[in-house]
N, CA, C and O atoms as a printed pandas DataFrame, in Angstrom:
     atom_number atom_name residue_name chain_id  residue_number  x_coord  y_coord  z_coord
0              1         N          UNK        A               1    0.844   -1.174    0.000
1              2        CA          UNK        A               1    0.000    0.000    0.000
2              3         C          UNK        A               1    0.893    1.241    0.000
3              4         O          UNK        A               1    1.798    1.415    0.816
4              5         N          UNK        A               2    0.648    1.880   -0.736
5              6        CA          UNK        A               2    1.363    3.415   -0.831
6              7         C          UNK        A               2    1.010    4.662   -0.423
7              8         O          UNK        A               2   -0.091    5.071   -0.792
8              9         N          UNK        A               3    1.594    5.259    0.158
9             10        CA          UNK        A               3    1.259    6.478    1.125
10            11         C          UNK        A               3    0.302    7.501    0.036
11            12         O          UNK        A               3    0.524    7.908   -1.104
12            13         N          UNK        A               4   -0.640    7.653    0.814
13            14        CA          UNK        A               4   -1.239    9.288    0.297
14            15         C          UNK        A               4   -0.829   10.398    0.656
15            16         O          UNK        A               4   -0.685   10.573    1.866
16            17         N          UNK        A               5   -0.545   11.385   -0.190
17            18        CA          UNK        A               5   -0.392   12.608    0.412
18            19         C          UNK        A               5   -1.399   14.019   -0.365
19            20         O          UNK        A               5   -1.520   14.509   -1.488
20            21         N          UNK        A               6   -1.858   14.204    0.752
21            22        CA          UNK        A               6   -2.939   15.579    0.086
22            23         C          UNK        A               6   -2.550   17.081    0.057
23            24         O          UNK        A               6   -2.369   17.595    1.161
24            25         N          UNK        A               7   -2.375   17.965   -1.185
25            26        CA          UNK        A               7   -1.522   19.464   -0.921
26            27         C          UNK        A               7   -2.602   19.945   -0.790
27            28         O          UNK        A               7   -3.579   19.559   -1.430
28            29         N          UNK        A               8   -2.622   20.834    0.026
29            30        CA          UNK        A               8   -3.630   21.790    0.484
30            31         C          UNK        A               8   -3.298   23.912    0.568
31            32         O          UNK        A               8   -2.726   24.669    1.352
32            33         N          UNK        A               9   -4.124   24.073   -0.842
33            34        CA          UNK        A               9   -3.571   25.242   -1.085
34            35         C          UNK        A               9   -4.670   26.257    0.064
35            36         O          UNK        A               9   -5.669   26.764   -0.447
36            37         N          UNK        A              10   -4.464   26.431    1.213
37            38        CA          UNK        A              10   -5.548   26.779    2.306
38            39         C          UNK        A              10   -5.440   28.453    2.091
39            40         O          UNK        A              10   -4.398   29.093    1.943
40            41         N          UNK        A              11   -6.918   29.009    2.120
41            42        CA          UNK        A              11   -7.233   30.476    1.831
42            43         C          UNK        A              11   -8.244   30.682    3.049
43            44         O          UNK        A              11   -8.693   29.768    3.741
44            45         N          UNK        A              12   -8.464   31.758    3.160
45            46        CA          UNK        A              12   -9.177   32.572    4.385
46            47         C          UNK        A              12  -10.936   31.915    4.156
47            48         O          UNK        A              12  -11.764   32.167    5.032
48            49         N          UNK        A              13  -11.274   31.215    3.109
49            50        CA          UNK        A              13  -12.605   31.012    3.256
50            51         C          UNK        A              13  -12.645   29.668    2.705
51            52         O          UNK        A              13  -12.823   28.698    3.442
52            53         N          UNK        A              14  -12.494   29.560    1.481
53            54        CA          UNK        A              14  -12.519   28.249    0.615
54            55         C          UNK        A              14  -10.459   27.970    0.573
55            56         O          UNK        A              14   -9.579   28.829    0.627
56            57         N          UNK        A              15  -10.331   26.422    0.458
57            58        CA          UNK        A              15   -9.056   25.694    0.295
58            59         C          UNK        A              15   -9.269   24.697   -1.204
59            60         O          UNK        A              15  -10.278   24.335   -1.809
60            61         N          UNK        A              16   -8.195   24.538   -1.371
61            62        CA          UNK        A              16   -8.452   23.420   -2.945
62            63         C          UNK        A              16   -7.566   22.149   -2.062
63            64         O          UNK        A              16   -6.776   22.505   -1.187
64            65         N          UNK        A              17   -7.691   21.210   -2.253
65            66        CA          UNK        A              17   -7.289   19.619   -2.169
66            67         C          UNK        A              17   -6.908   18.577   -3.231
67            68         O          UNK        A              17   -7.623   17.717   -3.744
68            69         N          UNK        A              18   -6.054   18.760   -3.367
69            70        CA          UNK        A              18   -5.223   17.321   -4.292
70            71         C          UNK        A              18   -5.186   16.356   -3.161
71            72         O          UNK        A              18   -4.822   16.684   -2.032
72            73         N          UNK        A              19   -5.585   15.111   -3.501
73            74        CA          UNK        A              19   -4.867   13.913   -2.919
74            75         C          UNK        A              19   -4.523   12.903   -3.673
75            76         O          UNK        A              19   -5.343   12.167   -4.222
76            77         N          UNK        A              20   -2.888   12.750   -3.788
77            78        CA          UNK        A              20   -1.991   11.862   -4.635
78            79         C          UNK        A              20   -2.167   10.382   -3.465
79            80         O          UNK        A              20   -2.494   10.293   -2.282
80            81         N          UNK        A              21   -1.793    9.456   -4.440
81            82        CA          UNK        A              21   -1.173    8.162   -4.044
82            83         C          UNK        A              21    0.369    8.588   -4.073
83            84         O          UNK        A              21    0.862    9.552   -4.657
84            85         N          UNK        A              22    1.153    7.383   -3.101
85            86        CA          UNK        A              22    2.402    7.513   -3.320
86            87         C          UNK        A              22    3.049    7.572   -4.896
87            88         O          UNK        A              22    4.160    8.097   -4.974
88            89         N          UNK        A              23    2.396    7.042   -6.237
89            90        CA          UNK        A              23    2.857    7.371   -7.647
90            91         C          UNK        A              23    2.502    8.316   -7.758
91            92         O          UNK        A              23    3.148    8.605   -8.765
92            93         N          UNK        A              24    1.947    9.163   -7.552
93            94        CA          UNK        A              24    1.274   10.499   -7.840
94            95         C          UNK        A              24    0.175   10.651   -9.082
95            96         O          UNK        A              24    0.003   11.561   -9.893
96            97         N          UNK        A              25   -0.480    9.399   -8.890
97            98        CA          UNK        A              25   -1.644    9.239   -9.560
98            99         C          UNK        A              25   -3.054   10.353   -8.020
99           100         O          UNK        A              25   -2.908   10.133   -6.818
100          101         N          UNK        A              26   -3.877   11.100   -8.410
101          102        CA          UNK        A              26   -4.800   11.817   -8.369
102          103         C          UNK        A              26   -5.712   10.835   -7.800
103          104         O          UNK        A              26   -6.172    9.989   -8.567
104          105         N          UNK        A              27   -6.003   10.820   -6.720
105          106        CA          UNK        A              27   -7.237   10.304   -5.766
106          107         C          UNK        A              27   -8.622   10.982   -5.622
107          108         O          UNK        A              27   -9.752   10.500   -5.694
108          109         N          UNK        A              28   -8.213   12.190   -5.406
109          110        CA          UNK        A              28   -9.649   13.458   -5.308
110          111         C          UNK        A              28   -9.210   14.900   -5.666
111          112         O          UNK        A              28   -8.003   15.137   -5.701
112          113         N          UNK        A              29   -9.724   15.463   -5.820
113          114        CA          UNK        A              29   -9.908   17.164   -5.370
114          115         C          UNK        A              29  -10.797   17.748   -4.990
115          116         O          UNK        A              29  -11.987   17.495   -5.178
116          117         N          UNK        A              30  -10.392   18.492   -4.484
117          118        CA          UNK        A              30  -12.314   18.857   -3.682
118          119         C          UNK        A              30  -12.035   20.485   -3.246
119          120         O          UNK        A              30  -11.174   20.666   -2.385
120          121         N          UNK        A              31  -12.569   21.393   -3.679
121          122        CA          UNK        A              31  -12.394   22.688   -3.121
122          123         C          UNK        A              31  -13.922   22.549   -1.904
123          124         O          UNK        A              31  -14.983   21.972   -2.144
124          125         N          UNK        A              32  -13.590   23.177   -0.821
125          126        CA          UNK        A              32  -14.076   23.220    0.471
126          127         C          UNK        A              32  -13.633   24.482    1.421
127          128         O          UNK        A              32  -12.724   25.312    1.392
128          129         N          UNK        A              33  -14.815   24.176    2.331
129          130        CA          UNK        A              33  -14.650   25.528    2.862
130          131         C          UNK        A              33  -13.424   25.315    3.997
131          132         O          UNK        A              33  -13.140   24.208    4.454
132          133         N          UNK        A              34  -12.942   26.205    4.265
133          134        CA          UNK        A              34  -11.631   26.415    5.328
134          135         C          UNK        A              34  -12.194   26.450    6.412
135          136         O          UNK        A              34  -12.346   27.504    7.031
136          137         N          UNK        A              35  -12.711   25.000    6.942
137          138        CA          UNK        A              35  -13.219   24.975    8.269
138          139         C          UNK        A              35  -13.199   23.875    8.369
139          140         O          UNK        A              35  -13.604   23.183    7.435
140          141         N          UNK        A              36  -12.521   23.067   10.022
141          142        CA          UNK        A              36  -12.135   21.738   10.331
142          143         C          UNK        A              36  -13.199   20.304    9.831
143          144         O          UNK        A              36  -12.835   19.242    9.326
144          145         N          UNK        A              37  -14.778   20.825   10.240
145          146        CA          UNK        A              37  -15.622   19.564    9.738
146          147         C          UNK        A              37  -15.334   19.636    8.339
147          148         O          UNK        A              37  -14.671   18.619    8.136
148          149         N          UNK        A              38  -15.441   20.209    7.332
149          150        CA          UNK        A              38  -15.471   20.128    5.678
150          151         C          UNK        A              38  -14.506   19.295    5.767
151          152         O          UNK        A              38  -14.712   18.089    5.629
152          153         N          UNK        A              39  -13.151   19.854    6.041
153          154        CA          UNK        A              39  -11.763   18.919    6.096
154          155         C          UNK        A              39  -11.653   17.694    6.038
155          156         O          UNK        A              39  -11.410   16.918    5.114
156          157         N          UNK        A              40  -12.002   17.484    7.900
157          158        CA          UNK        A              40  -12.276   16.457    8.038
158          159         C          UNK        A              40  -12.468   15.306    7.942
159          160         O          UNK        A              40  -11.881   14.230    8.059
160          161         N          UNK        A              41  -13.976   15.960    7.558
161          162        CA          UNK        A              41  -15.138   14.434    6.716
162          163         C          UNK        A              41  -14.643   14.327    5.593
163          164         O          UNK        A              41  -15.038   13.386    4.905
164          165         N          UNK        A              42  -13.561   15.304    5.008
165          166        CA          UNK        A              42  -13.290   15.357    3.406
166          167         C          UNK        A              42  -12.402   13.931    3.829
167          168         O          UNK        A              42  -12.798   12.766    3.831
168          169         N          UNK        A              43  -11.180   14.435    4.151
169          170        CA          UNK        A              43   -9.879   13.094    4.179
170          171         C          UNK        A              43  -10.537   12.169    4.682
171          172         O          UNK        A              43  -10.503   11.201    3.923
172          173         N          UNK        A              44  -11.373   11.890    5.970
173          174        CA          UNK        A              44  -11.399   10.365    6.773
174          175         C          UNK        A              44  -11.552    9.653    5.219
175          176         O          UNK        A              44  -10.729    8.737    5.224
176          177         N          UNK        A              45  -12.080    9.673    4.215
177          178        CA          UNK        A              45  -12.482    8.562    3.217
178          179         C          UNK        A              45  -11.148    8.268    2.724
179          180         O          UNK        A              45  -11.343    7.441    1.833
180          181         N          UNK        A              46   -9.928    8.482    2.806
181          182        CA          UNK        A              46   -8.657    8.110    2.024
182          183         C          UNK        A              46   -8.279    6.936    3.501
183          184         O          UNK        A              46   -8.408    6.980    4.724
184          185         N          UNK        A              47   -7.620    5.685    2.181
185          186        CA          UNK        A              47   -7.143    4.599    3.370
186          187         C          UNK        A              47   -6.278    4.270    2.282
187          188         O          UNK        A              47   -6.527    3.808    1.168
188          189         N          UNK        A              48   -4.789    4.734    3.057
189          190        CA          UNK        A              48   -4.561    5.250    4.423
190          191         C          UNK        A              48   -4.577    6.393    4.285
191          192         O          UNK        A              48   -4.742    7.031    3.246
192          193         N          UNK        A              49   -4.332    6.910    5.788
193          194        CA          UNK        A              49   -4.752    8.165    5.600
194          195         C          UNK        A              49   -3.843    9.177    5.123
195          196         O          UNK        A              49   -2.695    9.147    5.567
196          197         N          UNK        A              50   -4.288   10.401    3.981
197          198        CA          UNK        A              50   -2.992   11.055    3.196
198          199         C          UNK        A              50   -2.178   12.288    4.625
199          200         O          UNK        A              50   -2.796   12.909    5.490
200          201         N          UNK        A              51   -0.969   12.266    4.425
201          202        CA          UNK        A              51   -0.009   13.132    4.584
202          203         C          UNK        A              51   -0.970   14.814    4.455
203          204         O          UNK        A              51   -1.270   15.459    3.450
204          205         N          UNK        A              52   -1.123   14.975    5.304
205          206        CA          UNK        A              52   -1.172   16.906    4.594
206          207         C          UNK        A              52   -0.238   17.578    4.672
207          208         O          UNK        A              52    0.512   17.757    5.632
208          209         N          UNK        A              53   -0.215   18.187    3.204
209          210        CA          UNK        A              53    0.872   19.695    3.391
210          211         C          UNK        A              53    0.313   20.840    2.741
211          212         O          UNK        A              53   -0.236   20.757    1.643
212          213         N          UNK        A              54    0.435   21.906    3.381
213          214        CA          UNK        A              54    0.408   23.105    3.386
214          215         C          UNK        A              54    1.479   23.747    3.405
215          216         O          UNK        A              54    2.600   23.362    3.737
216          217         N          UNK        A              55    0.966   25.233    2.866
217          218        CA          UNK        A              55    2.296   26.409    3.129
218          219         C          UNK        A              55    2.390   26.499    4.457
219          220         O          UNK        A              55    1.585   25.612    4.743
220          221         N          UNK        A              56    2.919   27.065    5.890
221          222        CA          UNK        A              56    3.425   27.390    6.378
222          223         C          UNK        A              56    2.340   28.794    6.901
223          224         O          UNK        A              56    2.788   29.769    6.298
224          225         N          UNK        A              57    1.512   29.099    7.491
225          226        CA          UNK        A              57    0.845   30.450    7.556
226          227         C          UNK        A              57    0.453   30.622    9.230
227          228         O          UNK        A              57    1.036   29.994   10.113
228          229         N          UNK        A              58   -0.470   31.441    9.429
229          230        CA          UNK        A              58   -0.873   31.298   10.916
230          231         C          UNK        A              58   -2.226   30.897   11.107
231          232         O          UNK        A              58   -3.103   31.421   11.794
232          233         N          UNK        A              59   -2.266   29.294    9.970
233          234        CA          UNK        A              59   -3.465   29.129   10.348
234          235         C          UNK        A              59   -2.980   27.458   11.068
235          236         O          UNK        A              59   -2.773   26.406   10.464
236          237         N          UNK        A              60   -2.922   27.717   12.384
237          238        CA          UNK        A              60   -2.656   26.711   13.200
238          239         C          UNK        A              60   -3.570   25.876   13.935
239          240         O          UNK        A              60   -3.297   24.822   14.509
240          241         N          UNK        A              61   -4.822   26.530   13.846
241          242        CA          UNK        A              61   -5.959   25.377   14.032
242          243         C          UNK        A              61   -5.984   24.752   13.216
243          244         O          UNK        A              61   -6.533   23.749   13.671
244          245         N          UNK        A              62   -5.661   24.473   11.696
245          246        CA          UNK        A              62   -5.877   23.312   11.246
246          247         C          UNK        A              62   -4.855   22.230   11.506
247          248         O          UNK        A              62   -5.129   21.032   11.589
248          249         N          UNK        A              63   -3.513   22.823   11.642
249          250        CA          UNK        A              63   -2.686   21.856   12.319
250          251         C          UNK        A              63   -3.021   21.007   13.063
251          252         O          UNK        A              63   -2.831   19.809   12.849
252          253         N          UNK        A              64   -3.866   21.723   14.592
253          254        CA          UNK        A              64   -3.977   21.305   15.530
254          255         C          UNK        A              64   -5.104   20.028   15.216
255          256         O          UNK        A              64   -5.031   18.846   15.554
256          257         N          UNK        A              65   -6.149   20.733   14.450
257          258        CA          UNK        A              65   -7.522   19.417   14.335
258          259         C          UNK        A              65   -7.032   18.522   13.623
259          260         O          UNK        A              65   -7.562   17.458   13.944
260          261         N          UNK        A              66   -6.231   18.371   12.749
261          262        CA          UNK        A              66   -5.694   17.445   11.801
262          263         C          UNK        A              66   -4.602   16.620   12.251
263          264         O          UNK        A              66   -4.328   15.517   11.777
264          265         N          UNK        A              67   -3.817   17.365   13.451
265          266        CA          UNK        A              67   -3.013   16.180   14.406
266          267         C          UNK        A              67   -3.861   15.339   15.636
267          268         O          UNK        A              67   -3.536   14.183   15.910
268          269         N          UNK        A              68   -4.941   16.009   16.324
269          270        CA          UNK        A              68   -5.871   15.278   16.782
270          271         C          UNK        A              68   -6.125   13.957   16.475
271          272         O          UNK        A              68   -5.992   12.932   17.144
272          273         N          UNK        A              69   -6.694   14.245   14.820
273          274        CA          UNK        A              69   -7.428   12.874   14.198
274          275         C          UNK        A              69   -6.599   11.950   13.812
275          276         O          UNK        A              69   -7.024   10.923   13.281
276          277         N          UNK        A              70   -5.038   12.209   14.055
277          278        CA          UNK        A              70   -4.358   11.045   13.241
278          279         C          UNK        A              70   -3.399   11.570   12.268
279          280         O          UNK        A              70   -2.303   11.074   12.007
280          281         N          UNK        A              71   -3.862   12.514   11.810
281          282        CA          UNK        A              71   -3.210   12.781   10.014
282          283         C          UNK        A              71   -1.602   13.544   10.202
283          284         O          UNK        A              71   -1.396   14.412   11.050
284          285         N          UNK        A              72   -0.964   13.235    9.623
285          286        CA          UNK        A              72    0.511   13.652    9.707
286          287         C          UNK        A              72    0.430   14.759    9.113
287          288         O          UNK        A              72   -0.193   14.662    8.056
288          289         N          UNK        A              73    0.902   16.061    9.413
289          290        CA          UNK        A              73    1.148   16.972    8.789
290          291         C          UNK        A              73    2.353   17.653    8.749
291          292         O          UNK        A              73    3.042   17.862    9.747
292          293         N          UNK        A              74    2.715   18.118    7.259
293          294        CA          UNK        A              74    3.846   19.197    6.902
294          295         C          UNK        A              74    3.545   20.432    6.451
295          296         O          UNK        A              74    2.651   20.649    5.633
296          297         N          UNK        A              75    4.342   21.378    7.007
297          298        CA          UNK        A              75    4.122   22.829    6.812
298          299         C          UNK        A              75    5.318   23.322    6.323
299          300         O          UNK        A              75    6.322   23.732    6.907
300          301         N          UNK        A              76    4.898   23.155    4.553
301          302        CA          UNK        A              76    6.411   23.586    4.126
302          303         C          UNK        A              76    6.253   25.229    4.370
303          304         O          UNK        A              76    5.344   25.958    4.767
304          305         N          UNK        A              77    7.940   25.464    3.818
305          306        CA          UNK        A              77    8.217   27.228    3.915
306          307         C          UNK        A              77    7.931   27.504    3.088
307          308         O          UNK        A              77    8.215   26.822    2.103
308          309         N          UNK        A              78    7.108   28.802    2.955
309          310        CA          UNK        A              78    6.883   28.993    1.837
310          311         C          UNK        A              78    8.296   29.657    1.095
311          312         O          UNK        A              78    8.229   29.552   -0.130
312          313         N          UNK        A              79    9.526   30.300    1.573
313          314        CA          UNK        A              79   10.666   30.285    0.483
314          315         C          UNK        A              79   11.150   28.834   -0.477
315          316         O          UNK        A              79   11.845   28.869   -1.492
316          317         N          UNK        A              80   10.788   28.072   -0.075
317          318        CA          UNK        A              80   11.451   26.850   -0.377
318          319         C          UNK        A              80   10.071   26.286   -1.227
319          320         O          UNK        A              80   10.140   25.205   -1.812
320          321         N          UNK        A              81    9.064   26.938   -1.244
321          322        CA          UNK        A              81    8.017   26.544   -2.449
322          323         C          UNK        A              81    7.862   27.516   -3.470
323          324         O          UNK        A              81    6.785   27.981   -3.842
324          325         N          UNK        A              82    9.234   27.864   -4.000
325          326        CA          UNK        A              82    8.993   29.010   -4.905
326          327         C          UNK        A              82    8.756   28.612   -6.152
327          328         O          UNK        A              82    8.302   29.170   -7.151
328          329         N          UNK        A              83    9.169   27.490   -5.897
329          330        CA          UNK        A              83    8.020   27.169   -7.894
330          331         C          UNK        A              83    6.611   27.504   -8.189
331          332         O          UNK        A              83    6.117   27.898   -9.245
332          333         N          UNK        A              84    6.048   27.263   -7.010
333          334        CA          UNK        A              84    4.954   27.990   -6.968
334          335         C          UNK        A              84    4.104   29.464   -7.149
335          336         O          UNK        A              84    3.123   29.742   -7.839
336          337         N          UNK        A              85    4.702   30.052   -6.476
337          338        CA          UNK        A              85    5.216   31.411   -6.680
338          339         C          UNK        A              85    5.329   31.971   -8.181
339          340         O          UNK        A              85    4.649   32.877   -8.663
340          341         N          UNK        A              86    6.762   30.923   -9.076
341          342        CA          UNK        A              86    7.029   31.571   -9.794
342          343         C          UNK        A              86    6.050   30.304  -11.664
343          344         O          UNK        A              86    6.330   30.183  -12.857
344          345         N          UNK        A              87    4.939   29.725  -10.702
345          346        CA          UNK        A              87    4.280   28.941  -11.810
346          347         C          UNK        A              87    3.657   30.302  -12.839
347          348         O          UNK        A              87    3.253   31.354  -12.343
348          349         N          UNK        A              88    3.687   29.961  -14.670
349          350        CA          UNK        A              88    3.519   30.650  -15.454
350          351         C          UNK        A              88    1.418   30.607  -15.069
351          352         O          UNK        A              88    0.870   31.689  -15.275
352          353         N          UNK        A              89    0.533   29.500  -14.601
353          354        CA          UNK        A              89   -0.074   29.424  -14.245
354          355         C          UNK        A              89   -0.783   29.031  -12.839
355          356         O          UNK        A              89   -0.370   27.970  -12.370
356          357         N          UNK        A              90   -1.463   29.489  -12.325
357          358        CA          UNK        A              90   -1.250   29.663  -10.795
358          359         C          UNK        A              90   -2.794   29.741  -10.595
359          360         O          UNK        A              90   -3.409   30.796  -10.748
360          361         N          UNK        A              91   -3.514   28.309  -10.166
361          362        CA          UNK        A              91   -4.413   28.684   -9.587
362          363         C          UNK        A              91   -4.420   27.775   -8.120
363          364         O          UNK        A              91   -3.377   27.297   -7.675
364          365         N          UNK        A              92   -5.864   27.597   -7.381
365          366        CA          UNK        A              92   -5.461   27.078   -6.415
366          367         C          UNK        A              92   -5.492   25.213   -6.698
367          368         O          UNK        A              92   -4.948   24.370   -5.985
368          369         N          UNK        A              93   -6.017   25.059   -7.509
369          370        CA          UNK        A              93   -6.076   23.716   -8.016
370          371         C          UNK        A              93   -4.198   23.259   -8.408
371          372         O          UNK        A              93   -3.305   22.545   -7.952
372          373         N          UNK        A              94   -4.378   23.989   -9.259
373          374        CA          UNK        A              94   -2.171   24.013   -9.434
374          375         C          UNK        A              94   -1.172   23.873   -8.626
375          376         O          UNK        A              94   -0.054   23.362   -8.682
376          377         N          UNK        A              95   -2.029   24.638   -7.574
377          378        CA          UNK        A              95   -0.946   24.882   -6.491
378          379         C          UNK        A              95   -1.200   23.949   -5.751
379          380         O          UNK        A              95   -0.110   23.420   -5.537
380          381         N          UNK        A              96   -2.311   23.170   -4.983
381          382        CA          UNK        A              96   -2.349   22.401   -4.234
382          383         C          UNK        A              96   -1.644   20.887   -5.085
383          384         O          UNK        A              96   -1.209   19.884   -4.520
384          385         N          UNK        A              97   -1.700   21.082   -6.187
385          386        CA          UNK        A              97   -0.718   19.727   -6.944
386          387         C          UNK        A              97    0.366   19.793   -6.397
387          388         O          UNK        A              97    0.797   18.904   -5.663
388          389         N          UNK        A              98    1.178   21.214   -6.761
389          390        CA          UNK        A              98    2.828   21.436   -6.619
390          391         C          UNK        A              98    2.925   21.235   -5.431
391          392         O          UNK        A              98    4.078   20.955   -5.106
392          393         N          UNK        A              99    1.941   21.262   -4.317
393          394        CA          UNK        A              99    2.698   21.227   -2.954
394          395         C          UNK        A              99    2.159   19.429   -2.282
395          396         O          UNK        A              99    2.538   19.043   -1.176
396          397         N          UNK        A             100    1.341   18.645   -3.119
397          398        CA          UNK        A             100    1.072   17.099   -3.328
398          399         C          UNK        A             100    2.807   16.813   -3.977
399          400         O          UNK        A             100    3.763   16.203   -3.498
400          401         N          UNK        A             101    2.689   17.298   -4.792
401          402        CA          UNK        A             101    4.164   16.481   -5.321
402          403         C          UNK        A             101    5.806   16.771   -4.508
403          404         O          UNK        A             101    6.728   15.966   -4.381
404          405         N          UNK        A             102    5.736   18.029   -4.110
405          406        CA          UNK        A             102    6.579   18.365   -3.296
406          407         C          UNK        A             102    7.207   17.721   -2.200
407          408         O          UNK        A             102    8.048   18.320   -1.531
């Protein structure tokens, strides 16, 4: 079985969701609102359960609810995700890929 990992491009209201398999074959996407139940109930359906990563911001309640339930999380820097940054196309669907593959 191969690890999931889900990038999560997280915004002040709505977030976008990639969730890769360890090949980086595409499991879901789901844009949702930036609030712990949406989340949540979104991932429990991945087995096993995916990796989250995010940028790095001060939104630390989701850290917190998402280490609660189990789910491993990474909070990359955002200097060190500058491909992102410097993508010729940039939405939040894009971005939550680049930071799945990352």
């Amino acid at each position: 079985m191969t690890n999931n990992i889900a990038g999560l491009d997280l915004h002040k209201s709505r977030s976008y969701f990639t969730v890769m398999d360890g090949n980086g074959q595409i499991l879901g996407e789901e844009n949702l609102a930036s609030k712990a139940g949406p989340i949540l109930n979104y991932l429990k359906d991945f087995t096993p359960k995916p990796e989250v990563v995010f940028e790095a911001t001060r939104n630390w309640w989701l850290y917190d609810a998402l280490q609660r339930e189990g789910f491993r999380v990474t909070m990359a820097h955002p200097n060190k995700t500058k491909v992102i940054a410097e993508a010729k196309i940039k939405t939040d669907r894009v971005d939550s890929k680049m930071l799945a593959h990352l």
